[in-house]
Amino acid sequence: MTERLQKALNEQITAELWSANLYLSMSFYLKREGYDGFAHWMEKQYHEEVNHAIAIAHYMINRNAIPKIEKLDVVPQSWGNPQEAFEDAYKHERHVSQLIDLLVKVASEEKDNATQDFLWRFVREQVEEEASTLNIVEKMRKAGEAGILFLDAQLGKRA
Ligand code: MG
């Protein structure tokens, strides 16, 4: 694997871990505010992002490349209300989709077919991530106070 592609994959590991921290921070905020279901959903999201970082690292090791954990920037700690947190999550997922697209471009330019193939899973995953966060934001926009509490209970069921 080329140095340039290794560097790009390592930047993505850092981005996935930063995403994980962002969602864990959202989870803490939501729990503090008494929204146990939303907090649970965000905690699941945290684990998912950590797993993305691990998947990239394991792939790199399989390719005899060296995964690295770089220094992570701080994440926000508080939001105005649950809707703002989920709107931020949706915005962040759109940003991550752009990062993945750039990564596919680098893999293509470096003529690394295996990495392109590996990354398609992430391209598909981002479609799901954007859809699920936007779906929650849309429901929150329509919900009144009682609706928010109903939604909180629903999201608490995420497996
Ligand atoms: Mg991710």
mmCIF file of C-alpha atoms in Angstrom, residues 43-109:
data_model
loop_
_atom_site.group_PDB
_atom_site.id
_atom_site.type_symbol
_atom_site.label_atom_id
_atom_site.label_comp_id
_atom_site.label_asym_id
_atom_site.label_seq_id
_atom_site.Cartn_x
_atom_site.Cartn_y
_atom_site.Cartn_z
ATOM 1 C CA GLU A 43 -24.108 5.168 22.928
ATOM 2 C CA LYS A 44 -24.818 2.494 20.277
ATOM 3 C CA GLN A 45 -23.650 4.965 17.653
ATOM 4 C CA TYR A 46 -20.439 5.495 19.625
ATOM 5 C CA HIS A 47 -19.694 1.745 19.516
ATOM 6 C CA GLU A 48 -20.447 1.662 15.793
ATOM 7 C CA GLU A 49 -17.898 4.402 15.104
ATOM 8 C CA VAL A 50 -15.231 2.665 17.212
ATOM 9 C CA ASN A 51 -15.914 -0.470 15.157
ATOM 10 C CA HIS A 52 -15.377 1.508 11.941
ATOM 11 C CA ALA A 53 -11.952 2.588 13.207
ATOM 12 C CA ILE A 54 -11.093 -1.001 14.178
ATOM 13 C CA ALA A 55 -12.263 -2.330 10.789
ATOM 14 C CA ILE A 56 -9.955 0.100 8.974
ATOM 15 C CA ALA A 57 -7.047 -0.771 11.296
ATOM 16 C CA HIS A 58 -7.542 -4.527 10.800
ATOM 17 C CA TYR A 59 -7.755 -4.045 7.043
ATOM 18 C CA MET A 60 -4.483 -2.086 7.102
ATOM 19 C CA ILE A 61 -2.770 -4.795 9.155
ATOM 20 C CA ASN A 62 -3.974 -7.418 6.653
ATOM 21 C CA ARG A 63 -2.334 -5.335 3.936
ATOM 22 C CA ASN A 64 0.913 -5.046 5.893
ATOM 23 C CA ALA A 65 0.290 -1.332 6.536
ATOM 24 C CA ILE A 66 0.587 0.372 9.930
ATOM 25 C CA PRO A 67 -2.574 1.778 11.550
ATOM 26 C CA LYS A 68 -2.066 4.711 13.927
ATOM 27 C CA ILE A 69 -4.121 6.472 16.552
ATOM 28 C CA GLU A 70 -3.426 10.195 16.281
ATOM 29 C CA LYS A 71 -4.265 12.902 18.773
ATOM 30 C CA LEU A 72 -7.998 13.638 18.871
ATOM 31 C CA ASP A 73 -9.463 17.154 19.020
ATOM 32 C CA VAL A 74 -11.979 17.919 21.752
ATOM 33 C CA VAL A 75 -15.667 17.410 20.949
ATOM 34 C CA PRO A 76 -18.630 19.664 21.842
ATOM 35 C CA GLN A 77 -20.138 18.936 25.256
ATOM 36 C CA SER A 78 -23.557 20.484 25.175
ATOM 37 C CA TRP A 79 -26.461 21.317 22.853
ATOM 38 C CA GLY A 80 -29.581 23.476 23.201
ATOM 39 C CA ASN A 81 -31.972 20.517 23.069
ATOM 40 C CA PRO A 82 -32.087 16.920 21.728
ATOM 41 C CA GLN A 83 -33.106 18.101 18.252
ATOM 42 C CA GLU A 84 -29.984 20.265 17.986
ATOM 43 C CA ALA A 85 -27.826 17.271 18.929
ATOM 44 C CA PHE A 86 -29.411 15.067 16.250
ATOM 45 C CA GLU A 87 -29.204 17.860 13.672
ATOM 46 C CA ASP A 88 -25.488 18.072 14.477
ATOM 47 C CA ALA A 89 -25.210 14.284 14.097
ATOM 48 C CA TYR A 90 -26.858 14.460 10.657
ATOM 49 C CA LYS A 91 -24.562 17.318 9.603
ATOM 50 C CA HIS A 92 -21.558 15.363 10.853
ATOM 51 C CA GLU A 93 -22.556 12.209 8.925
ATOM 52 C CA ARG A 94 -22.778 14.258 5.711
ATOM 53 C CA HIS A 95 -19.240 15.466 6.412
ATOM 54 C CA VAL A 96 -18.035 11.891 7.017
ATOM 55 C CA SER A 97 -19.590 10.837 3.683
ATOM 56 C CA GLN A 98 -17.424 13.470 1.975
ATOM 57 C CA LEU A 99 -14.332 12.126 3.770
ATOM 58 C CA ILE A 100 -15.112 8.580 2.584
ATOM 59 C CA ASP A 101 -15.626 9.810 -0.982
ATOM 60 C CA LEU A 102 -12.210 11.509 -0.863
ATOM 61 C CA LEU A 103 -10.676 8.307 0.473
ATOM 62 C CA VAL A 104 -12.132 6.299 -2.428
ATOM 63 C CA LYS A 105 -10.643 8.911 -4.774
ATOM 64 C CA VAL A 106 -7.175 8.505 -3.207
ATOM 65 C CA ALA A 107 -7.427 4.685 -3.429
ATOM 66 C CA SER A 108 -8.409 5.028 -7.078
ATOM 67 C CA GLU A 109 -5.553 7.435 -7.839
#
